[in-house]
Tab-separated table of C-alpha atoms in Angstrom:
chain	number	residue	atom	x	y	z
A	1	MET	CA	-0.073	0.122	-0.059
A	2	SER	CA	1.449	3.371	-0.923
A	3	GLU	CA	2.493	5.995	1.835
A	4	GLN	CA	-0.356	8.364	3.084
A	5	THR	CA	-0.080	12.150	2.074
A	6	GLN	CA	-0.443	14.363	5.195
A	7	ASP	CA	-4.222	14.854	3.641
A	8	GLU	CA	-5.040	11.333	3.829
A	9	ALA	CA	-3.287	10.907	7.273
A	10	ALA	CA	-5.374	13.673	8.526
A	11	GLY	CA	-8.787	11.871	6.915
A	12	HIS	CA	-8.940	14.089	4.051
A	13	PRO	CA	-8.349	12.077	0.659
A	14	SER	CA	-5.431	13.651	-1.248
A	15	ARG	CA	-7.106	15.292	-4.519
A	16	GLY	CA	-4.762	15.963	-7.485
A	17	VAL	CA	-5.120	19.091	-9.060
A	18	VAL	CA	-4.155	19.564	-12.820
A	19	ILE	CA	-3.802	23.047	-14.281
A	20	VAL	CA	-3.997	23.391	-18.194
A	21	GLY	CA	-1.893	26.861	-18.953
A	22	ALA	CA	1.544	27.602	-17.799
A	23	GLY	CA	1.262	31.379	-18.011
A	24	MET	CA	0.662	33.904	-15.287
A	25	ALA	CA	-2.794	32.574	-14.332
A	26	GLY	CA	-1.443	28.846	-14.315
A	27	VAL	CA	1.683	29.418	-12.592
A	28	GLN	CA	0.421	31.710	-9.751
A	29	THR	CA	-2.642	29.149	-9.339
A	30	ALA	CA	-0.135	26.209	-8.538
A	31	VAL	CA	2.125	28.450	-6.234
A	32	ALA	CA	-1.122	29.641	-4.458
A	33	LEU	CA	-2.032	26.215	-3.759
A	34	ARG	CA	1.108	25.531	-2.242
A	35	ASP	CA	1.207	28.683	-0.082
A	36	GLN	CA	-2.360	27.948	1.295
A	37	GLY	CA	-1.069	24.278	2.481
A	38	PHE	CA	-2.352	22.031	-0.487
A	39	THR	CA	-0.210	19.252	-0.092
A	40	GLY	CA	-1.926	16.806	-2.971
A	41	PRO	CA	-0.355	16.406	-6.578
A	42	VAL	CA	-0.124	19.352	-8.499
A	43	THR	CA	0.446	19.185	-12.390
A	44	LEU	CA	0.823	22.336	-14.582
A	45	ILE	CA	0.562	21.493	-18.345
A	46	GLY	CA	1.852	23.982	-21.148
A	47	ALA	CA	1.545	23.861	-24.716
A	48	GLU	CA	4.860	25.789	-25.323
A	49	PRO	CA	8.383	23.823	-24.631
A	50	HIS	CA	9.816	27.109	-22.650
A	51	GLN	CA	9.832	27.372	-19.053
A	52	PRO	CA	6.988	29.315	-17.857
A	53	TYR	CA	7.415	32.895	-18.535
A	54	ASP	CA	5.604	36.397	-18.108
A	55	ARG	CA	4.230	38.032	-20.947
A	56	PRO	CA	4.462	41.817	-20.429
A	57	PRO	CA	8.252	41.834	-20.995
A	58	LEU	CA	7.770	40.417	-24.557
A	59	SER	CA	6.719	43.699	-25.866
A	60	LYS	CA	9.357	45.408	-24.162
A	61	ALA	CA	12.791	44.182	-22.810
A	62	VAL	CA	12.587	40.673	-24.873
A	63	LEU	CA	11.707	42.563	-28.157
A	64	LEU	CA	14.361	45.246	-27.872
A	65	GLY	CA	16.985	42.481	-27.066
A	66	LYS	CA	17.269	43.597	-23.387
A	67	ALA	CA	16.666	40.324	-22.038
A	68	GLU	CA	16.394	36.784	-23.462
A	69	ASP	CA	13.399	35.377	-21.882
A	70	SER	CA	11.219	36.519	-18.935
A	71	ALA	CA	10.787	33.001	-17.137
A	72	PHE	CA	9.104	33.115	-13.664
A	73	ASP	CA	11.349	32.857	-10.510
A	74	VAL	CA	9.595	29.726	-9.224
A	75	ASP	CA	11.370	26.558	-8.238
A	76	PHE	CA	8.748	24.376	-9.250
A	77	GLU	CA	10.672	20.965	-8.311
A	78	ALA	CA	10.801	22.614	-4.693
A	79	LEU	CA	7.090	23.046	-4.345
A	80	GLY	CA	6.554	19.490	-5.520
A	81	ILE	CA	4.821	21.108	-9.060
A	82	THR	CA	5.005	18.756	-11.809
A	83	LEU	CA	5.795	20.437	-15.318
A	84	ARG	CA	4.559	18.932	-18.269
A	85	LEU	CA	5.719	21.329	-21.215
A	86	GLY	CA	5.145	21.420	-24.901
A	87	LEU	CA	2.142	19.175	-24.477
A	88	ASP	CA	-1.138	20.367	-26.226
A	89	VAL	CA	-4.607	19.510	-24.596
A	90	ASP	CA	-7.033	18.569	-27.152
A	91	GLY	CA	-10.138	17.938	-25.031
A	92	LEU	CA	-11.832	17.541	-21.753
A	93	ARG	CA	-13.778	14.446	-20.964
A	94	ALA	CA	-15.808	15.404	-17.918
A	95	GLY	CA	-17.565	12.156	-17.109
A	96	ALA	CA	-13.990	10.396	-16.935
A	97	HIS	CA	-12.338	13.279	-15.186
A	98	GLU	CA	-9.840	13.023	-17.901
A	99	LEU	CA	-7.898	15.176	-20.332
A	100	ASP	CA	-7.078	14.326	-23.930
A	101	THR	CA	-3.593	14.937	-25.174
A	102	ALA	CA	-1.164	13.777	-27.685
A	103	GLU	CA	0.523	11.817	-24.980
A	104	GLY	CA	-2.528	10.103	-23.936
A	105	PRO	CA	-5.057	10.855	-21.287
A	106	VAL	CA	-4.208	12.741	-18.132
A	107	ALA	CA	-6.532	12.024	-15.244
A	108	TYR	CA	-7.550	14.933	-12.508
A	109	ASP	CA	-9.423	15.207	-9.384
A	110	ALA	CA	-9.887	18.892	-9.804
A	111	LEU	CA	-8.931	20.604	-13.082
A	112	VAL	CA	-7.994	24.463	-13.518
A	113	VAL	CA	-8.647	25.940	-16.874
A	114	ALA	CA	-6.013	28.850	-17.491
A	115	THR	CA	-5.172	28.882	-20.967
A	116	GLY	CA	-5.266	32.649	-21.480
A	117	ALA	CA	-6.426	34.295	-24.574
A	118	GLU	CA	-4.905	33.943	-28.183
A	119	PRO	CA	-4.544	36.772	-30.507
A	120	ILE	CA	-7.130	37.489	-33.445
A	121	GLY	CA	-5.526	36.991	-36.700
A	122	LEU	CA	-6.205	39.414	-39.780
A	123	PRO	CA	-8.266	37.366	-42.202
A	124	GLY	CA	-6.452	36.782	-45.455
A	125	THR	CA	-2.972	36.950	-43.977
A	126	GLU	CA	-2.338	33.295	-42.984
A	127	GLY	CA	0.904	32.234	-44.583
A	128	VAL	CA	1.826	35.610	-45.985
A	129	PRO	CA	5.474	36.100	-45.155
A	130	GLY	CA	6.382	39.052	-42.882
A	131	VAL	CA	3.001	38.837	-41.261
A	132	HIS	CA	3.389	38.553	-37.415
A	133	LEU	CA	1.393	38.471	-34.083
A	134	LEU	CA	2.897	39.051	-30.826
A	135	ARG	CA	1.819	36.900	-27.872
A	136	THR	CA	4.754	34.145	-27.364
A	137	LEU	CA	8.230	33.990	-26.740
A	138	ASP	CA	8.839	32.646	-30.235
A	139	ASP	CA	6.775	35.464	-31.618
A	140	ALA	CA	9.041	37.986	-29.895
A	141	ALA	CA	12.037	35.989	-31.223
A	142	ARG	CA	11.065	36.290	-34.812
A	143	LEU	CA	10.115	40.015	-34.255
A	144	ARG	CA	13.545	40.790	-32.816
A	145	PRO	CA	15.451	40.813	-36.029
A	146	VAL	CA	13.067	42.860	-37.612
A	147	LEU	CA	13.506	45.614	-35.199
A	148	GLU	CA	17.448	45.101	-35.504
A	149	ARG	CA	17.290	45.481	-39.074
A	150	GLN	CA	15.190	48.613	-38.881
A	151	HIS	CA	12.412	47.648	-41.305
A	152	ASP	CA	9.616	49.628	-42.297
A	153	VAL	CA	6.807	48.294	-39.835
A	154	VAL	CA	3.127	48.430	-40.327
A	155	VAL	CA	1.137	47.890	-37.304
A	156	VAL	CA	-2.529	46.956	-37.786
A	157	GLY	CA	-4.540	47.910	-34.825
A	158	ALA	CA	-4.209	51.096	-32.582
A	159	GLY	CA	-5.140	49.456	-29.344
A	160	TRP	CA	-2.784	48.783	-26.235
A	161	ILE	CA	-0.567	46.054	-27.777
A	162	GLY	CA	-0.319	47.895	-31.055
A	163	ALA	CA	0.855	51.361	-29.252
A	164	GLU	CA	3.383	49.284	-27.135
A	165	PHE	CA	4.953	47.461	-30.259
A	166	ALA	CA	4.772	50.959	-31.986
A	167	THR	CA	6.753	52.219	-29.083
A	168	ALA	CA	9.390	49.413	-29.430
A	169	ALA	CA	9.774	49.679	-32.969
A	170	ARG	CA	10.217	53.368	-33.037
A	171	ALA	CA	12.901	52.879	-29.930
A	172	ALA	CA	14.774	50.414	-32.202
A	173	GLY	CA	14.674	53.165	-35.311
A	174	CYS	CA	12.258	51.618	-37.086
A	175	ALA	CA	9.730	53.677	-39.514
A	176	VAL	CA	6.392	52.939	-38.148
A	177	THR	CA	2.824	53.211	-39.470
A	178	VAL	CA	-0.133	52.272	-37.579
A	179	VAL	CA	-3.365	51.465	-39.402
A	180	GLU	CA	-6.642	51.608	-37.406
A	181	ALA	CA	-10.143	50.822	-38.854
A	182	ALA	CA	-11.878	52.855	-36.325
A	183	GLY	CA	-11.835	56.828	-36.343
A	184	ARG	CA	-9.434	57.029	-33.129
A	185	PRO	CA	-7.096	54.531	-31.302
A	186	LEU	CA	-8.493	52.663	-28.260
A	187	ALA	CA	-11.796	52.741	-30.070
A	188	GLY	CA	-12.966	49.563	-28.279
A	189	THR	CA	-12.016	50.304	-24.718
A	190	MET	CA	-11.645	54.344	-24.186
A	191	PRO	CA	-14.546	56.948	-24.984
A	192	ALA	CA	-13.652	59.299	-27.692
A	193	GLU	CA	-12.794	62.343	-25.593
A	194	VAL	CA	-10.330	60.212	-23.602
A	195	ALA	CA	-8.746	58.641	-26.898
A	196	ALA	CA	-8.298	61.751	-28.778
A	197	PRO	CA	-5.375	63.327	-26.924
A	198	MET	CA	-3.516	59.895	-27.111
A	199	ALA	CA	-3.726	59.885	-31.024
A	200	ALA	CA	-1.243	62.796	-30.530
A	201	TRP	CA	1.037	60.588	-28.993
A	202	TYR	CA	1.857	58.908	-32.307
A	203	ALA	CA	3.220	61.765	-34.281
A	204	GLU	CA	5.041	62.977	-31.258
A	205	SER	CA	7.044	59.646	-31.215
A	206	GLY	CA	7.604	59.773	-34.756
A	207	ALA	CA	4.993	57.277	-35.825
A	208	GLU	CA	2.539	57.793	-38.419
A	209	LEU	CA	-1.256	56.736	-37.284
A	210	LEU	CA	-3.823	56.264	-40.078
A	211	THR	CA	-7.533	56.187	-38.571
A	212	GLY	CA	-10.473	54.976	-40.444
A	213	ALA	CA	-8.064	53.057	-42.433
A	214	ARG	CA	-9.340	49.408	-43.240
A	215	VAL	CA	-7.021	47.028	-44.953
A	216	ALA	CA	-7.966	45.436	-48.022
A	217	ARG	CA	-5.362	42.851	-48.408
A	218	VAL	CA	-1.576	42.019	-47.143
A	219	GLU	CA	1.085	40.769	-49.561
A	220	GLN	CA	4.603	40.201	-49.085
A	221	GLY	CA	6.431	43.844	-48.414
A	222	ALA	CA	2.943	45.790	-48.747
A	223	VAL	CA	-0.488	46.441	-46.952
A	224	HIS	CA	-3.131	47.558	-49.386
A	225	LEU	CA	-6.091	49.690	-47.910
A	226	ALA	CA	-9.594	49.952	-48.934
A	227	ASP	CA	-9.191	53.444	-50.121
A	228	GLY	CA	-6.286	52.465	-52.838
A	229	ARG	CA	-3.462	53.421	-50.739
A	230	VAL	CA	-0.437	50.951	-50.691
A	231	ILE	CA	1.870	51.230	-47.458
A	232	PRO	CA	5.451	49.516	-47.859
A	233	ALA	CA	5.894	47.146	-45.162
A	234	GLY	CA	9.128	45.107	-44.298
A	235	ALA	CA	6.805	43.344	-41.769
A	236	VAL	CA	3.263	43.745	-40.525
A	237	VAL	CA	2.297	43.093	-36.799
A	238	VAL	CA	-1.099	42.605	-36.168
A	239	GLY	CA	-2.765	43.746	-32.907
A	240	ILE	CA	-6.634	43.747	-33.437
A	241	GLY	CA	-7.529	41.884	-30.266
A	242	ALA	CA	-7.570	38.740	-28.322
A	243	ARG	CA	-10.325	35.764	-27.736
A	244	PRO	CA	-10.341	33.295	-24.932
A	245	ALA	CA	-8.320	30.182	-25.847
A	246	THR	CA	-10.998	27.813	-25.193
A	247	ALA	CA	-11.858	26.128	-28.661
A	248	TRP	CA	-10.288	22.770	-27.105
A	249	LEU	CA	-13.166	22.938	-24.788
A	250	ALA	CA	-15.830	23.291	-27.475
A	251	ASP	CA	-17.513	19.534	-27.056
A	252	SER	CA	-16.710	18.911	-23.264
A	253	GLY	CA	-20.024	20.372	-21.979
A	254	ILE	CA	-18.527	23.366	-20.301
A	255	ALA	CA	-20.707	26.378	-20.266
A	256	LEU	CA	-18.788	29.214	-22.630
A	257	GLY	CA	-20.031	32.872	-23.103
A	258	PRO	CA	-20.715	34.523	-26.450
A	259	ASP	CA	-17.415	35.728	-25.992
A	260	GLY	CA	-15.862	32.083	-25.898
A	261	SER	CA	-14.851	32.775	-22.251
A	262	VAL	CA	-15.664	29.871	-19.419
A	263	THR	CA	-18.490	31.318	-17.422
A	264	ALA	CA	-17.265	30.949	-14.055
A	265	ASP	CA	-19.176	31.849	-10.896
A	266	SER	CA	-18.369	34.133	-7.761
A	267	SER	CA	-15.702	31.581	-6.644
A	268	LEU	CA	-14.358	31.055	-10.146
A	269	ARG	CA	-15.937	27.487	-10.689
A	270	SER	CA	-17.111	26.427	-14.097
A	271	SER	CA	-20.332	24.561	-14.955
A	272	LEU	CA	-18.762	21.170	-14.864
A	273	PRO	CA	-18.170	19.457	-11.496
A	274	ASP	CA	-14.527	19.835	-10.291
A	275	VAL	CA	-13.468	22.230	-12.967
A	276	TYR	CA	-12.376	26.003	-12.263
A	277	ALA	CA	-11.334	28.727	-14.818
A	278	VAL	CA	-9.086	31.378	-14.075
A	279	GLY	CA	-7.335	34.586	-15.979
A	280	ASP	CA	-7.804	35.626	-19.676
A	281	CYS	CA	-10.002	32.440	-20.594
A	282	ALA	CA	-12.796	32.932	-17.632
A	283	SER	CA	-15.586	35.822	-17.008
A	284	PHE	CA	-17.049	36.048	-13.787
A	285	PRO	CA	-19.972	37.773	-12.204
A	286	SER	CA	-19.313	40.977	-10.390
A	287	ALA	CA	-21.501	42.344	-7.821
A	288	ARG	CA	-19.572	45.648	-7.724
A	289	TYR	CA	-20.444	46.612	-11.447
A	290	GLY	CA	-23.531	44.315	-11.859
A	291	GLU	CA	-22.277	42.558	-14.980
A	292	ARG	CA	-20.279	39.754	-16.001
A	293	LEU	CA	-16.707	40.772	-16.654
A	294	LEU	CA	-13.993	39.210	-18.946
A	295	VAL	CA	-10.849	40.980	-18.173
A	296	HIS	CA	-7.717	40.426	-20.238
A	297	HIS	CA	-5.097	41.870	-18.038
A	298	TRP	CA	-2.013	40.586	-15.995
A	299	ASP	CA	-3.705	41.762	-12.683
A	300	ASN	CA	-6.466	39.699	-12.933
A	301	ALA	CA	-4.321	36.524	-13.729
A	302	LEU	CA	-2.391	37.498	-10.675
A	303	GLN	CA	-5.397	37.936	-8.341
A	304	GLY	CA	-7.927	35.014	-9.550
A	305	PRO	CA	-5.643	32.209	-8.616
A	306	ARG	CA	-5.826	33.207	-4.951
A	307	THR	CA	-9.356	32.577	-4.902
A	308	VAL	CA	-9.265	29.331	-6.797
A	309	ALA	CA	-6.396	27.948	-4.634
A	310	ALA	CA	-8.444	29.022	-1.477
A	311	THR	CA	-11.532	26.936	-2.541
A	312	LEU	CA	-9.378	23.832	-3.687
A	313	ALA	CA	-7.271	24.154	-0.283
A	314	ASP	CA	-9.914	24.532	2.333
A	315	GLY	CA	-13.444	25.393	0.568
A	316	ALA	CA	-13.205	28.971	2.207
A	317	ALA	CA	-12.648	31.351	-0.659
A	318	GLY	CA	-14.688	34.554	-0.607
A	319	PRO	CA	-16.289	35.915	-3.842
A	320	TYR	CA	-13.821	37.013	-6.504
A	321	ASP	CA	-14.900	40.409	-7.177
A	322	PRO	CA	-11.645	42.569	-7.857
A	323	VAL	CA	-11.243	46.321	-9.226
A	324	PRO	CA	-9.811	45.710	-12.572
A	325	TYR	CA	-6.266	47.152	-13.262
A	326	PHE	CA	-3.978	47.340	-15.782
A	327	TRP	CA	-0.969	49.583	-17.009
A	328	SER	CA	0.436	50.263	-20.318
A	329	GLU	CA	4.084	51.795	-21.231
A	330	GLN	CA	3.859	53.623	-24.522
A	331	PHE	CA	5.390	56.723	-26.188
A	332	GLY	CA	7.062	57.479	-23.045
A	333	ARG	CA	4.224	57.645	-20.876
A	334	PHE	CA	3.188	55.482	-18.083
A	335	VAL	CA	-0.634	54.807	-18.429
A	336	GLN	CA	-2.830	53.160	-15.582
A	337	TYR	CA	-6.229	52.137	-15.356
A	338	ALA	CA	-8.282	50.759	-12.352
A	339	GLY	CA	-12.087	49.902	-12.427
A	340	HIS	CA	-14.838	49.665	-14.969
A	341	HIS	CA	-16.246	52.676	-16.599
A	342	ALA	CA	-19.076	50.971	-18.798
A	343	GLY	CA	-21.873	52.046	-16.512
A	344	ALA	CA	-20.372	55.587	-15.445
A	345	ASP	CA	-22.826	58.533	-16.353
A	346	THR	CA	-20.036	61.058	-15.401
A	347	LEU	CA	-16.473	61.910	-16.411
A	348	LEU	CA	-14.131	64.416	-14.934
A	349	TRP	CA	-10.829	65.482	-16.172
A	350	ARG	CA	-7.970	66.182	-13.622
A	351	GLY	CA	-5.207	68.416	-15.582
A	352	ASP	CA	-5.174	69.337	-19.223
A	353	PRO	CA	-4.821	66.386	-21.729
A	354	ALA	CA	-2.382	68.314	-23.745
A	355	ASP	CA	0.066	68.387	-20.655
A	356	PRO	CA	2.359	65.438	-19.831
A	357	SER	CA	0.152	64.019	-17.253
A	358	TRP	CA	-3.479	64.037	-16.383
A	359	THR	CA	-6.172	61.815	-15.030
A	360	VAL	CA	-9.622	60.915	-15.865
A	361	CYS	CA	-12.472	59.909	-13.321
A	362	TRP	CA	-15.648	58.119	-14.013
A	363	LEU	CA	-18.688	58.162	-11.470
A	364	ARG	CA	-21.828	56.287	-11.504
A	365	GLN	CA	-24.551	58.204	-9.483
A	366	GLY	CA	-21.675	60.234	-7.708
A	367	ILE	CA	-19.519	56.931	-6.711
A	368	LEU	CA	-16.241	56.548	-8.272
A	369	VAL	CA	-15.952	53.492	-10.495
A	370	ALA	CA	-12.936	53.934	-12.619
A	371	VAL	CA	-9.878	56.001	-12.906
A	372	LEU	CA	-7.294	56.364	-15.909
A	373	ALA	CA	-3.979	58.006	-14.904
A	374	VAL	CA	-1.403	59.135	-17.450
A	375	GLY	CA	1.962	59.951	-15.435
A	376	ARG	CA	0.059	60.098	-12.243
A	377	PRO	CA	0.457	57.234	-10.293
A	378	ARG	CA	-0.580	58.753	-7.102
A	379	ASP	CA	-3.930	59.453	-8.576
A	380	LEU	CA	-4.079	56.033	-9.623
A	381	ALA	CA	-3.200	54.400	-6.356
A	382	GLN	CA	-5.606	56.782	-4.354
A	383	GLY	CA	-8.208	56.346	-6.905
A	384	ARG	CA	-8.152	52.692	-7.027
A	385	LYS	CA	-8.616	52.405	-3.045
A	386	LEU	CA	-12.031	54.829	-3.556
A	387	VAL	CA	-12.960	52.560	-6.169
A	388	GLU	CA	-12.619	49.275	-4.042
A	389	ALA	CA	-14.379	51.411	-1.387
A	390	GLY	CA	-17.502	52.443	-3.256
A	391	ALA	CA	-16.399	56.081	-2.048
A	392	ARG	CA	-18.997	58.932	-3.259
A	393	ILE	CA	-16.855	61.789	-4.195
A	394	ASP	CA	-17.079	65.499	-4.486
A	395	ARG	CA	-17.016	66.452	-8.038
A	396	VAL	CA	-15.621	69.817	-7.949
A	397	ARG	CA	-12.773	68.817	-5.660
A	398	ALA	CA	-12.077	65.754	-7.899
A	399	ALA	CA	-11.885	68.040	-11.222
A	400	ASP	CA	-9.098	70.012	-9.252
A	401	SER	CA	-5.877	68.287	-9.832
A	402	SER	CA	-4.106	69.968	-7.163
A	403	VAL	CA	-6.136	68.144	-4.603
A	404	PRO	CA	-5.131	64.728	-3.620
A	405	LEU	CA	-7.668	62.346	-4.850
A	406	LYS	CA	-8.002	60.779	-1.787
A	407	SER	CA	-9.241	63.745	-0.092
A	408	THR	CA	-12.378	64.327	-2.370
A	409	ALA	CA	-14.257	61.462	-0.794
A	410	LEU	CA	-17.575	62.441	0.904
A	411	GLN	CA	-18.042	61.175	4.476
A	412	GLY	CA	-21.500	59.486	5.098
């Protein structure tokens, strides 16, 4: 008879946890399980052959050759975490509690889906030489020589990733043209009055921003726009969004939302027994904002695993209802955002958007629900705490950038 684990000796049969996805969410789930005293077997499966790594440096240090990789500083062996890397998971058979992989079935007692999001490709560009996405370490490795040779680069999409790549390409000395189908950058995430001043950042950096410009087709060396313009392109980088990487769950019986996300509950449980979901691939109900949220940002992949691990370790996790947070470094500016402004009814400016630093506050019925800070980290830190507290703020004082944001909260 095999030796009993600590859990079994205490009268609690040890449960094996399998985590699919070795990015931030998967790694943090494995680490959090050990931090919270879980002693059962933990297996972390990653599709890439590389040691698990962090993604934000890919568009910065790794891309510019300032770092070879961004591997997590985690001693998986010391933590008793089994790594199975370079292994694709093809399906989930919930009745059998098994995963289908190229190396055969993998059994689980509890499963955590942490497969993240995958970039959306530009239709018609599959197989066209010189067209790139930027999500993986291998993607960054392929793009690094492009920047080193200072090719003319066309970036399709003026969202967060497009702006960050354009920033890196300009830093490397490339000529950069950014093509955006909408009439402004960040059209899918920021209102027009907030995005408008950001458009000027491109020209300031020496990049050309073309808005209202739709791509008709891409061929090697050129991007053809719908209006007939042809833009020379030594390389094309596509940054038009991402979708949850959940195609492998299509026939599993797991509930997926219209956006492809696993529809988790407030404890990040999925609709299937013993299956949880965390990070970019999972949506969750937010009581704070009164709607289901899908958050494709690093902080969500850091925070959510603690809830999953607490549930698996002792079943005592509270509801997962964070204030979403992210940051972006672009065109010499540090941009931070906390909250969710979709339901806001008031927008307040702190500072002049023509200046190097400014802040925007969103209110709903007088309560601060979101903050965007450009070069004003103190506003962000104070505003984030006010959002977490559900604070009602004085609009006049909040619009005065000389008044500390924390001092604008109304009492009672």
